[in-house]
PDB file of C-alpha atoms and ligand atoms in Angstrom:
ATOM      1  CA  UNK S 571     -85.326  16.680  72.782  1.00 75.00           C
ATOM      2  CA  UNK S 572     -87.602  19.914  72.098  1.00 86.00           C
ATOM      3  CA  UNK S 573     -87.049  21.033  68.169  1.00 96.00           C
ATOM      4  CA  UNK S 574     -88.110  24.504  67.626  1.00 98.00           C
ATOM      5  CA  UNK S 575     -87.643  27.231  64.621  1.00 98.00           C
ATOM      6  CA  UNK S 576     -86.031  30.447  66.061  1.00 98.00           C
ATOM      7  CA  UNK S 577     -86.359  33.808  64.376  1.00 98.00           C
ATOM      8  CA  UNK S 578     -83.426  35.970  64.674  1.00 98.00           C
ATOM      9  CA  UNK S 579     -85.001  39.581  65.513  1.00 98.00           C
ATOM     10  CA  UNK S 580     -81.914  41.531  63.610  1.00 97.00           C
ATOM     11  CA  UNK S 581     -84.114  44.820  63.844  1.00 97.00           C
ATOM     12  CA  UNK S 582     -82.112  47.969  64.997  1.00 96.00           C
ATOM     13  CA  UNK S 583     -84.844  49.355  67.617  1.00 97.00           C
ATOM     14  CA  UNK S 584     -88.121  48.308  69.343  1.00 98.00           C
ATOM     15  CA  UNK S 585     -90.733  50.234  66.508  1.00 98.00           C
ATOM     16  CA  UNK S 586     -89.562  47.873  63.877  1.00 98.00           C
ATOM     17  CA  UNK S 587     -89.214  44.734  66.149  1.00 98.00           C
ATOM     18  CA  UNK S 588     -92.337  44.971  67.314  1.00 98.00           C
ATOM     19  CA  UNK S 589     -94.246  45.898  63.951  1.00 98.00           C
ATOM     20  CA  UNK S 590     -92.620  42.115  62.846  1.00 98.00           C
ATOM     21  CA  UNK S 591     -94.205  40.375  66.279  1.00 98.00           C
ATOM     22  CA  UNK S 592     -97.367  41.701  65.448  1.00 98.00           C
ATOM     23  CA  UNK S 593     -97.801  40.096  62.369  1.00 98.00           C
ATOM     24  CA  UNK S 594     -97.640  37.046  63.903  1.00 98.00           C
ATOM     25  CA  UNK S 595    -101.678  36.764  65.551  1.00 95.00           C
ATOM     26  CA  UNK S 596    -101.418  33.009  65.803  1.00 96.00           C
ATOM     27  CA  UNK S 597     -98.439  31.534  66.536  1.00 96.00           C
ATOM     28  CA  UNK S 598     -95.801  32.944  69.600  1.00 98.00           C
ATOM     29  CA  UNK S 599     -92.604  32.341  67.832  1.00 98.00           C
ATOM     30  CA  UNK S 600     -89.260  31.523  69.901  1.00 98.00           C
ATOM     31  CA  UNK S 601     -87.184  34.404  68.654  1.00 98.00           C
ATOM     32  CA  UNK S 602     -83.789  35.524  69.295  1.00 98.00           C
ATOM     33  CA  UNK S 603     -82.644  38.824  70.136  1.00 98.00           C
ATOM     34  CA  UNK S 604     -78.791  39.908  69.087  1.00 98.00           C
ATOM     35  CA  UNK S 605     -75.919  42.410  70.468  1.00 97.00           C
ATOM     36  CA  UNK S 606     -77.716  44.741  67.849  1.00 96.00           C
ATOM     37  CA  UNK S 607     -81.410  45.263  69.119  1.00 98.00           C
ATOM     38  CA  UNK S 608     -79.904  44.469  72.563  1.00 98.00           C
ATOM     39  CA  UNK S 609     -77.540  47.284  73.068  1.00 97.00           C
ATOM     40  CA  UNK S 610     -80.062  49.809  70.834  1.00 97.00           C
ATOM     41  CA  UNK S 611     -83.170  49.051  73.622  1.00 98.00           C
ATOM     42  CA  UNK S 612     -81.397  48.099  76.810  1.00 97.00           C
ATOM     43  CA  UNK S 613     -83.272  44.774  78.976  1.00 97.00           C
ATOM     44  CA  UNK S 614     -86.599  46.730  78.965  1.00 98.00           C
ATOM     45  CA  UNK S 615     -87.386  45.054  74.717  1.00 98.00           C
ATOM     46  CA  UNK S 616     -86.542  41.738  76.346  1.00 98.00           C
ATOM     47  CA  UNK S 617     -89.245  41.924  79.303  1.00 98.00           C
ATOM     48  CA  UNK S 618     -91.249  43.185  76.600  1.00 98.00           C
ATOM     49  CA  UNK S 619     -91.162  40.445  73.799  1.00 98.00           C
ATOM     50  CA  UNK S 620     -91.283  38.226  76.996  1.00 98.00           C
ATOM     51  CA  UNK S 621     -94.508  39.580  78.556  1.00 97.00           C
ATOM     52  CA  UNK S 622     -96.085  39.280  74.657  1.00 98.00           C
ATOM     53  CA  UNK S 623     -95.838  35.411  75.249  1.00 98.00           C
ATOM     54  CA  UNK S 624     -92.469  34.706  73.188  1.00 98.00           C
ATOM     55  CA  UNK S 625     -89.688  32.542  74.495  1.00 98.00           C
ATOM     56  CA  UNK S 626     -85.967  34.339  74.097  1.00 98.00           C
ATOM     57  CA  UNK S 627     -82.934  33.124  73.003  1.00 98.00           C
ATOM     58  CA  UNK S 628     -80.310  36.266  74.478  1.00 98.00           C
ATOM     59  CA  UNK S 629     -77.222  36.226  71.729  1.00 98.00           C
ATOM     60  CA  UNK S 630     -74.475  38.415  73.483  1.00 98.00           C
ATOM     61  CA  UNK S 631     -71.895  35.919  73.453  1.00 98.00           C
ATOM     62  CA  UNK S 632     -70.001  37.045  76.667  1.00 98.00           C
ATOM     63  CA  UNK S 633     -65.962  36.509  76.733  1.00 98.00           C
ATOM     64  CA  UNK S 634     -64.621  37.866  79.924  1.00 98.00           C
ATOM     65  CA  UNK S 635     -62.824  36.470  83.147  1.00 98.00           C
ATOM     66  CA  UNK S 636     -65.005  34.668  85.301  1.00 98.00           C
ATOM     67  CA  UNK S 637     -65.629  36.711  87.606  1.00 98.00           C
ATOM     68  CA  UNK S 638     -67.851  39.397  85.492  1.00 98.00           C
ATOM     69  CA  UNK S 639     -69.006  36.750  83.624  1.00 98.00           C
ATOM     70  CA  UNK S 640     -70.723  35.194  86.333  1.00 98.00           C
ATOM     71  CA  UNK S 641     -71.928  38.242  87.321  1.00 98.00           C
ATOM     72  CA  UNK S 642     -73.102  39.680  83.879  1.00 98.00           C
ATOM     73  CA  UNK S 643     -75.270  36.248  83.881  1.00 98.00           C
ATOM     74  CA  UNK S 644     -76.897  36.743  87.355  1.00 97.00           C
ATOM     75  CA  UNK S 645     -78.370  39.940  85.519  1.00 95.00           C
ATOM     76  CA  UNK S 646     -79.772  38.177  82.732  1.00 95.00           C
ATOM     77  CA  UNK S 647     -81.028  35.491  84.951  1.00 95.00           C
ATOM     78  CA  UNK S 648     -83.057  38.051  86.379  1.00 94.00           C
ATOM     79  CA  UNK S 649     -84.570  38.920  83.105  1.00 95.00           C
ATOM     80  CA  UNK S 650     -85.547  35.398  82.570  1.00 91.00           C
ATOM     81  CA  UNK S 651     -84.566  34.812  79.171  1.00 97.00           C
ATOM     82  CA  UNK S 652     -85.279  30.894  78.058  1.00 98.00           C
ATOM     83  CA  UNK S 653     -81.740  30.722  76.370  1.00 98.00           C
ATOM     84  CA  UNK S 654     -78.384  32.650  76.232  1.00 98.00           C
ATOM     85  CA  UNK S 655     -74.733  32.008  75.226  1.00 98.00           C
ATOM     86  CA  UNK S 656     -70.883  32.706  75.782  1.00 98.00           C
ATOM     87  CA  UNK S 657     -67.641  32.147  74.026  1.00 98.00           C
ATOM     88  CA  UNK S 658     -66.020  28.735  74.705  1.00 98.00           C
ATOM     89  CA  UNK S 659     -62.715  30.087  73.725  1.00 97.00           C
ATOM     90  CA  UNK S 660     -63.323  31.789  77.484  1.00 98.00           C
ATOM     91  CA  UNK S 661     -62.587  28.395  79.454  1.00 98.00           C
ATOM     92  CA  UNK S 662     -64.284  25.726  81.066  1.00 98.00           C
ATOM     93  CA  UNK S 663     -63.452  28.254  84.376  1.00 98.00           C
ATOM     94  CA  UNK S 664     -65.009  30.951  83.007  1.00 98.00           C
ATOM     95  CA  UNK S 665     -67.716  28.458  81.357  1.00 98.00           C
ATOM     96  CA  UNK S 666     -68.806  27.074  84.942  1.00 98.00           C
ATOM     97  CA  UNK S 667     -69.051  31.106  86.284  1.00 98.00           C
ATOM     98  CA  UNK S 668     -71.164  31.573  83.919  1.00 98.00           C
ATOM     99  CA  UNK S 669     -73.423  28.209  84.776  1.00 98.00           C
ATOM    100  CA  UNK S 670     -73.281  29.456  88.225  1.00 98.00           C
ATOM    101  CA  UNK S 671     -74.475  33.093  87.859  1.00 98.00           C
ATOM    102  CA  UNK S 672     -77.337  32.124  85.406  1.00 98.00           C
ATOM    103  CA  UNK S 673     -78.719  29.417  87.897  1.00 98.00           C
ATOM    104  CA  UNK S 674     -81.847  30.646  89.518  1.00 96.00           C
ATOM    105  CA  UNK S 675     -82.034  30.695  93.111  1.00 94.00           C
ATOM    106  CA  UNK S 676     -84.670  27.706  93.088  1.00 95.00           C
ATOM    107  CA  UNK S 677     -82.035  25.640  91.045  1.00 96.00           C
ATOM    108  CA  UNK S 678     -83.582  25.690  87.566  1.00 96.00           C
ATOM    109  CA  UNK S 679     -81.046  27.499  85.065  1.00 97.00           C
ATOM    110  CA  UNK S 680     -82.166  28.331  81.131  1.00 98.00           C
ATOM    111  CA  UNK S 681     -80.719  26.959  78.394  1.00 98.00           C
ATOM    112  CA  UNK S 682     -76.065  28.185  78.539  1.00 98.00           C
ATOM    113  CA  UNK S 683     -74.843  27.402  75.294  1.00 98.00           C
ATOM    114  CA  UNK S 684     -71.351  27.963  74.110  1.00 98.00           C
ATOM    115  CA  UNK S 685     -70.040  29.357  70.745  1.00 97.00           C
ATOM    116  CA  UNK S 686     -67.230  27.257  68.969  1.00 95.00           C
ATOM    117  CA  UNK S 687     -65.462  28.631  66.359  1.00 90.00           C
ATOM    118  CA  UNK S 688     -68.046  31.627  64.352  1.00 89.00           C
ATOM    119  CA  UNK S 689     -68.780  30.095  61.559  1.00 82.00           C
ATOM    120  CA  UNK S 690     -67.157  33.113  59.973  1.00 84.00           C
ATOM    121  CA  UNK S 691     -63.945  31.834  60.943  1.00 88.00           C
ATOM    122  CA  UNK S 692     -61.876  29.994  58.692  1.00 88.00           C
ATOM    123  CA  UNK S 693     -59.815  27.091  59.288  1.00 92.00           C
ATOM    124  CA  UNK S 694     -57.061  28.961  57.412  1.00 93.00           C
ATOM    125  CA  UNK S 695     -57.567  31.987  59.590  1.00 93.00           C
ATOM    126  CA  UNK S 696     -57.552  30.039  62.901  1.00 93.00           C
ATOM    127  CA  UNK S 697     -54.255  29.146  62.259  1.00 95.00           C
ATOM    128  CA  UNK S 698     -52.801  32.278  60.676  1.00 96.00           C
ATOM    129  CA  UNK S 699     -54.461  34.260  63.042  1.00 95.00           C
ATOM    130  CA  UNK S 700     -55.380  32.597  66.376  1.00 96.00           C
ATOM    131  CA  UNK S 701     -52.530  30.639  65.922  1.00 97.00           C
ATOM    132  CA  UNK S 702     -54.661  27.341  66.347  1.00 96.00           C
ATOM    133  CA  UNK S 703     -53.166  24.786  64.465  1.00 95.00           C
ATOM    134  CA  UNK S 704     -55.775  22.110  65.032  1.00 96.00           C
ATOM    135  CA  UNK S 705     -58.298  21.155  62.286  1.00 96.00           C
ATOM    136  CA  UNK S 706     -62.074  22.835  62.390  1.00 94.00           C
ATOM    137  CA  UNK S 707     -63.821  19.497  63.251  1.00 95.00           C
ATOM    138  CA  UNK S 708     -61.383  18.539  66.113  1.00 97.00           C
ATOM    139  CA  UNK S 709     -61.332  22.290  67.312  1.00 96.00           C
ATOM    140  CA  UNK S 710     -65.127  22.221  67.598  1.00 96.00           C
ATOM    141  CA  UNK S 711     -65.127  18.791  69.232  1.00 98.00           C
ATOM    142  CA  UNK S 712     -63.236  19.818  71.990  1.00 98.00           C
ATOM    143  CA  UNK S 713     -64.805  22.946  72.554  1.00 98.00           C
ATOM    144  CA  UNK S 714     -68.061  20.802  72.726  1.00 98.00           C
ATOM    145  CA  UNK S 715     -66.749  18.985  75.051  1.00 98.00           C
ATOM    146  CA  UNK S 716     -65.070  22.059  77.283  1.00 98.00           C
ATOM    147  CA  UNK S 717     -68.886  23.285  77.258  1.00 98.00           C
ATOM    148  CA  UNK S 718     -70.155  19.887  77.992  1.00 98.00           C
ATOM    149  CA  UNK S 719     -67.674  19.336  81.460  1.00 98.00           C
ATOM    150  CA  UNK S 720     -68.351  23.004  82.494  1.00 98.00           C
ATOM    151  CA  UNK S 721     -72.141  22.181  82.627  1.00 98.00           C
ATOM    152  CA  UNK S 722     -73.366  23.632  80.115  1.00 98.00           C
ATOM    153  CA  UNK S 723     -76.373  22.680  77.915  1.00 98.00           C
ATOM    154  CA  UNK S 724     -75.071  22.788  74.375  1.00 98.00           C
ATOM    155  CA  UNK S 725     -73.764  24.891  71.736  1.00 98.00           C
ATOM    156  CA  UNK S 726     -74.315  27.069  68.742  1.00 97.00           C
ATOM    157  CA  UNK S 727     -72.923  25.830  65.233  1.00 95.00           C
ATOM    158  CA  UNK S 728     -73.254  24.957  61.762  1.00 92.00           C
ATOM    159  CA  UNK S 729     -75.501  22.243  60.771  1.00 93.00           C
ATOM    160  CA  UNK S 730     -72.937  20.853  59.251  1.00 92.00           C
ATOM    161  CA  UNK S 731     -70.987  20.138  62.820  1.00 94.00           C
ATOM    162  CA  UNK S 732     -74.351  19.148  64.447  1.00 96.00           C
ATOM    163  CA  UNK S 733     -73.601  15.861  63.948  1.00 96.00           C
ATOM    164  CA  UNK S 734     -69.807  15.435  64.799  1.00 97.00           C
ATOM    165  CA  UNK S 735     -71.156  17.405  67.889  1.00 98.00           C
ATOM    166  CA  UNK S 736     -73.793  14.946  69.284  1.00 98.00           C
ATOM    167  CA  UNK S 737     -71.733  11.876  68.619  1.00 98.00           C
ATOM    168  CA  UNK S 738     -68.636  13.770  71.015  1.00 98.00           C
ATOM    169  CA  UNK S 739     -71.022  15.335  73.586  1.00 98.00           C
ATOM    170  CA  UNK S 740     -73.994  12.923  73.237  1.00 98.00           C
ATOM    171  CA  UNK S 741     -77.642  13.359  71.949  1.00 97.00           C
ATOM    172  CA  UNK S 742     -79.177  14.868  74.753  1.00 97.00           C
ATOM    173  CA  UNK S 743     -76.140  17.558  74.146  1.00 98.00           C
ATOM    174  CA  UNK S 744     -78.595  20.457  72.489  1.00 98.00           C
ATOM    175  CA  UNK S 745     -76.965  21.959  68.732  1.00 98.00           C
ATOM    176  CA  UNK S 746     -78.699  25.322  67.782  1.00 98.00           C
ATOM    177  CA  UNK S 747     -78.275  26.140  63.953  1.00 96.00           C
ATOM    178  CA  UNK S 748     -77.793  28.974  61.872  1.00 95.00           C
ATOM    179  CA  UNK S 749     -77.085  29.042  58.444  1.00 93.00           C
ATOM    180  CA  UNK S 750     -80.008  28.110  57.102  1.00 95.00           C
ATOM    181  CA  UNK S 751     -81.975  28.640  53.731  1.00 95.00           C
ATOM    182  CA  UNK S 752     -84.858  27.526  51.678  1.00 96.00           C
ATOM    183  CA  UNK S 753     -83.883  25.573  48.743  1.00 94.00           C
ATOM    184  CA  UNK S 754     -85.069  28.178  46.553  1.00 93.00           C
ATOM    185  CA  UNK S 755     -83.920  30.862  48.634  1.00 88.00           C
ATOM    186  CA  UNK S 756     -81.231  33.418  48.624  1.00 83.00           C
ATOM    187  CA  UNK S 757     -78.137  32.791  50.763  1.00 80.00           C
ATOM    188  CA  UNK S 758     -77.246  36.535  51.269  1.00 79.00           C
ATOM    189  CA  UNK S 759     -73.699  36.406  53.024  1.00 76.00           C
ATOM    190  CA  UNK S 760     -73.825  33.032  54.745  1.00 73.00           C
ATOM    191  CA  UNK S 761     -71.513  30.505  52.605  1.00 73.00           C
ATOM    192  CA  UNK S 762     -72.102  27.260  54.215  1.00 74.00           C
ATOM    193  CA  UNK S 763     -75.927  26.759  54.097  1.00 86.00           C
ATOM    194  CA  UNK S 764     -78.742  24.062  55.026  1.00 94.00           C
ATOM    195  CA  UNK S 765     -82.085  23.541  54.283  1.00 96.00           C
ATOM    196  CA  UNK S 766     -84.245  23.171  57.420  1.00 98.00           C
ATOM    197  CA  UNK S 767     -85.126  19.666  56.623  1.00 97.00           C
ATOM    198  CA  UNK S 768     -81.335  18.598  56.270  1.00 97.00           C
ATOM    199  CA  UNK S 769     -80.355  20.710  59.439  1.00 97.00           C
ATOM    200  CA  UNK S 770     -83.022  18.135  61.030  1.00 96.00           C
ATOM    201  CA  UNK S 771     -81.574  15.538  59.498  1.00 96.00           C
ATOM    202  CA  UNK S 772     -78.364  15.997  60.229  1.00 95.00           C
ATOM    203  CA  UNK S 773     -78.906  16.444  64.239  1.00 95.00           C
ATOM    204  CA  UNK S 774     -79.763  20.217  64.853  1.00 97.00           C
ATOM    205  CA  UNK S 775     -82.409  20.794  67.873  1.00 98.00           C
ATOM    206  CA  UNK S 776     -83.219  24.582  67.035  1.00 98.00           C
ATOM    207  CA  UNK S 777     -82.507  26.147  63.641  1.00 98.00           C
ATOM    208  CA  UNK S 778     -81.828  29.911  63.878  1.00 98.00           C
ATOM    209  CA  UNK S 779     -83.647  31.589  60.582  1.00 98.00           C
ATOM    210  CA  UNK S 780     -83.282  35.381  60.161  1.00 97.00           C
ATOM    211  CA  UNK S 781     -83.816  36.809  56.681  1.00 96.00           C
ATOM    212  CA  UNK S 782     -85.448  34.026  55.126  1.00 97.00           C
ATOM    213  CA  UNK S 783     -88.031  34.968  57.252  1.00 98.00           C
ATOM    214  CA  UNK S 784     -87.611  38.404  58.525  1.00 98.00           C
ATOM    215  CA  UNK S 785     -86.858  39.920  54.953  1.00 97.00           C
ATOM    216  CA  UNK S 786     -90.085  37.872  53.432  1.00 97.00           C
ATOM    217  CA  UNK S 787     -92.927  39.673  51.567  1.00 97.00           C
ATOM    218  CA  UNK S 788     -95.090  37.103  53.531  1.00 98.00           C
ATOM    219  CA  UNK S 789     -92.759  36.387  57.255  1.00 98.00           C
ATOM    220  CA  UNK S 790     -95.851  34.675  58.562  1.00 98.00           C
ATOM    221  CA  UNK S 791     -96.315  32.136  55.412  1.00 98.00           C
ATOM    222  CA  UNK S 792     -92.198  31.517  55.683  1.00 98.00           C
ATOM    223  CA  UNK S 793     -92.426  30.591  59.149  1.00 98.00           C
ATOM    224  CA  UNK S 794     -94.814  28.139  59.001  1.00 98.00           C
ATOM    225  CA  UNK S 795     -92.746  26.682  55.679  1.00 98.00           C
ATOM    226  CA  UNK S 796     -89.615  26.631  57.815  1.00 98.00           C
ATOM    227  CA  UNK S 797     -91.678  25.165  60.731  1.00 98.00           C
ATOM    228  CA  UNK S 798     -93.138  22.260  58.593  1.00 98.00           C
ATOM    229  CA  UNK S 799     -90.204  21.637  56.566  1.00 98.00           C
ATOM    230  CA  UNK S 800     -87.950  21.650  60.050  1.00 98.00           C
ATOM    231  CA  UNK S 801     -91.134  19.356  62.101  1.00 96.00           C
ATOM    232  CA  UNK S 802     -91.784  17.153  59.060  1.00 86.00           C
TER     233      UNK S 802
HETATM  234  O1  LIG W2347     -80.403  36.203  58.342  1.00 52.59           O
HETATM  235  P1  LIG W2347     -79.735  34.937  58.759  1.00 52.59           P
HETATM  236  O2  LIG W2347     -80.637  33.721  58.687  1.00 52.59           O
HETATM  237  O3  LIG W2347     -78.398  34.714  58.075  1.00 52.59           O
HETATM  238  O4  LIG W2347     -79.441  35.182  60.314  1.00 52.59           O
HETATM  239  C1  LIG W2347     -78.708  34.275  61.081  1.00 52.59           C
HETATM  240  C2  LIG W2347     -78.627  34.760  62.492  1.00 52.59           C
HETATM  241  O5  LIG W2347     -77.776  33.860  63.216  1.00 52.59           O
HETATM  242  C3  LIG W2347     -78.003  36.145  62.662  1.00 52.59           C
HETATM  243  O6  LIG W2347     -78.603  36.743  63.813  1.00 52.59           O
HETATM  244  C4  LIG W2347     -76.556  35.841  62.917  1.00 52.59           C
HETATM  245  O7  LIG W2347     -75.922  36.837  63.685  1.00 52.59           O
HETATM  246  C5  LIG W2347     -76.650  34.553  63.710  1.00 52.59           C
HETATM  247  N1  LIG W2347     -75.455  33.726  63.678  1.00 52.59           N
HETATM  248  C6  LIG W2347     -74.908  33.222  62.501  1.00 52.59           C
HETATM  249  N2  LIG W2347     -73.784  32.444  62.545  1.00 52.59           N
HETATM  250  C7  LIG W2347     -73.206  32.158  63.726  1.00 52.59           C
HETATM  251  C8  LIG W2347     -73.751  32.651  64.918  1.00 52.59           C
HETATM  252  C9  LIG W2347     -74.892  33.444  64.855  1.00 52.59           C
HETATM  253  O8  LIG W2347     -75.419  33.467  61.421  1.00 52.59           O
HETATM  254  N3  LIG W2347     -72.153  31.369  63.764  1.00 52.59           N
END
């Protein structure tokens, strides 16, 4: 299983997005672009950052009915991006759409992973609210495993569900991470944090790492940390 460091690109246009890439004259860094620089630049900053050598992890979460899902993802196909992701709240129907629209005519399909619960969902919440009165770790499980019998390739979550994840779905069942901080770092608004040794530890493929990186007086020097500390 490939482990990488991803760099969440939360810039709000292409000037300030691409001032951060250039920093970087060594290493091509597998970054991930959100709703926010997405919907600012349109596709064209994706073919960009793509034709500058990076992989792309998409993060637009679709949640429709099948139908424009799978048709939404036959678009983004097109743009080959390396990874992208949906909602598994939108059904293992809407799930295998989505599969279907993203495979390339050749066969070969990039990385579908599926959301679980936002990790900025309670478990108090998901009942009061969504009206989902099973426990966080089973609701994720079965999510999982939704995304796992509609073909897809993994999911997004904490680190700390990594684990309950692969032993459900498998280890060959990818977990991409965010969440995570240096030990000496500042946790800004995330409340449930790892370092990215223990998100390694405990079973995540890809970390996702935006400000501990993006918002560094050095981003180059706290990449390579988060690289070495994530490798080993
Ligand atoms: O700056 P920070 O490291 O907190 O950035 C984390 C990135 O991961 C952001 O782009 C955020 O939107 C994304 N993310 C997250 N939690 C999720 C899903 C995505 O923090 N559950």
């Amino acid at each position: 299983m490939p482990k990488d460091v991803i760099i969440a690109l939360d810039f709000p246009d292409r000037e300030k997005t691409l001032a951060f890439l250039d920093r970087f004259d060594e290493e091509k860094p597998f970054v991930k672009i959100g709703m926010e620089l997405y919907y600012a630049e349109g596709p064209d900053i994706v073919r960009e950052i793509k034709r500058r050598g990076h992989r792309i992890f998409l993060d637009l979460k679709l949640h429709d009915i099948p139908n424009t899902v799978m048709k939404a993802m036959r678009v983004l196909s097109s743009l080959d991006v390396d990874m992208t992701n949906l909602h598994a709240a939108g059904t293992i129907a809407m799930m295998e759409a989505a599969k279907e629209g993203l495979t390339r005519p050749d066969g070969t399909c990039p990385v579908l992973l599926a959301v679980t619960q936002l990790t900025s969902t309670s478990e108090e919440r998901m009942r009061s609210e969504l009206l989902i009165n099973a426990s966080m770790p089973d609701t994720v499980r079965r999510y999982a495993l939704n995304a796992k019998a509609a073909g897809l390739h993994g999911v997004v979550c904490s680190p700390l569900e990594a684990a309950l994840v692969k032993e459900a779905c498998g280890a060959d069942f990818v977990t991409v991470t965010p969440g995570i901080r240096f030990a000496d770092g500042d946790t800004g608004d995330q409340v449930r944090v790892m370092t990215p040794a223990r998100a390694r530890e405990a079973g995540s493929d890809y970390i996702v790492v935006g400000r501990p990186i993006t918002a560094a007086e050095d981003p180059v020097a706290a990449y390579r940390r988060c690289v070495k500390e994530f490798l080993g």
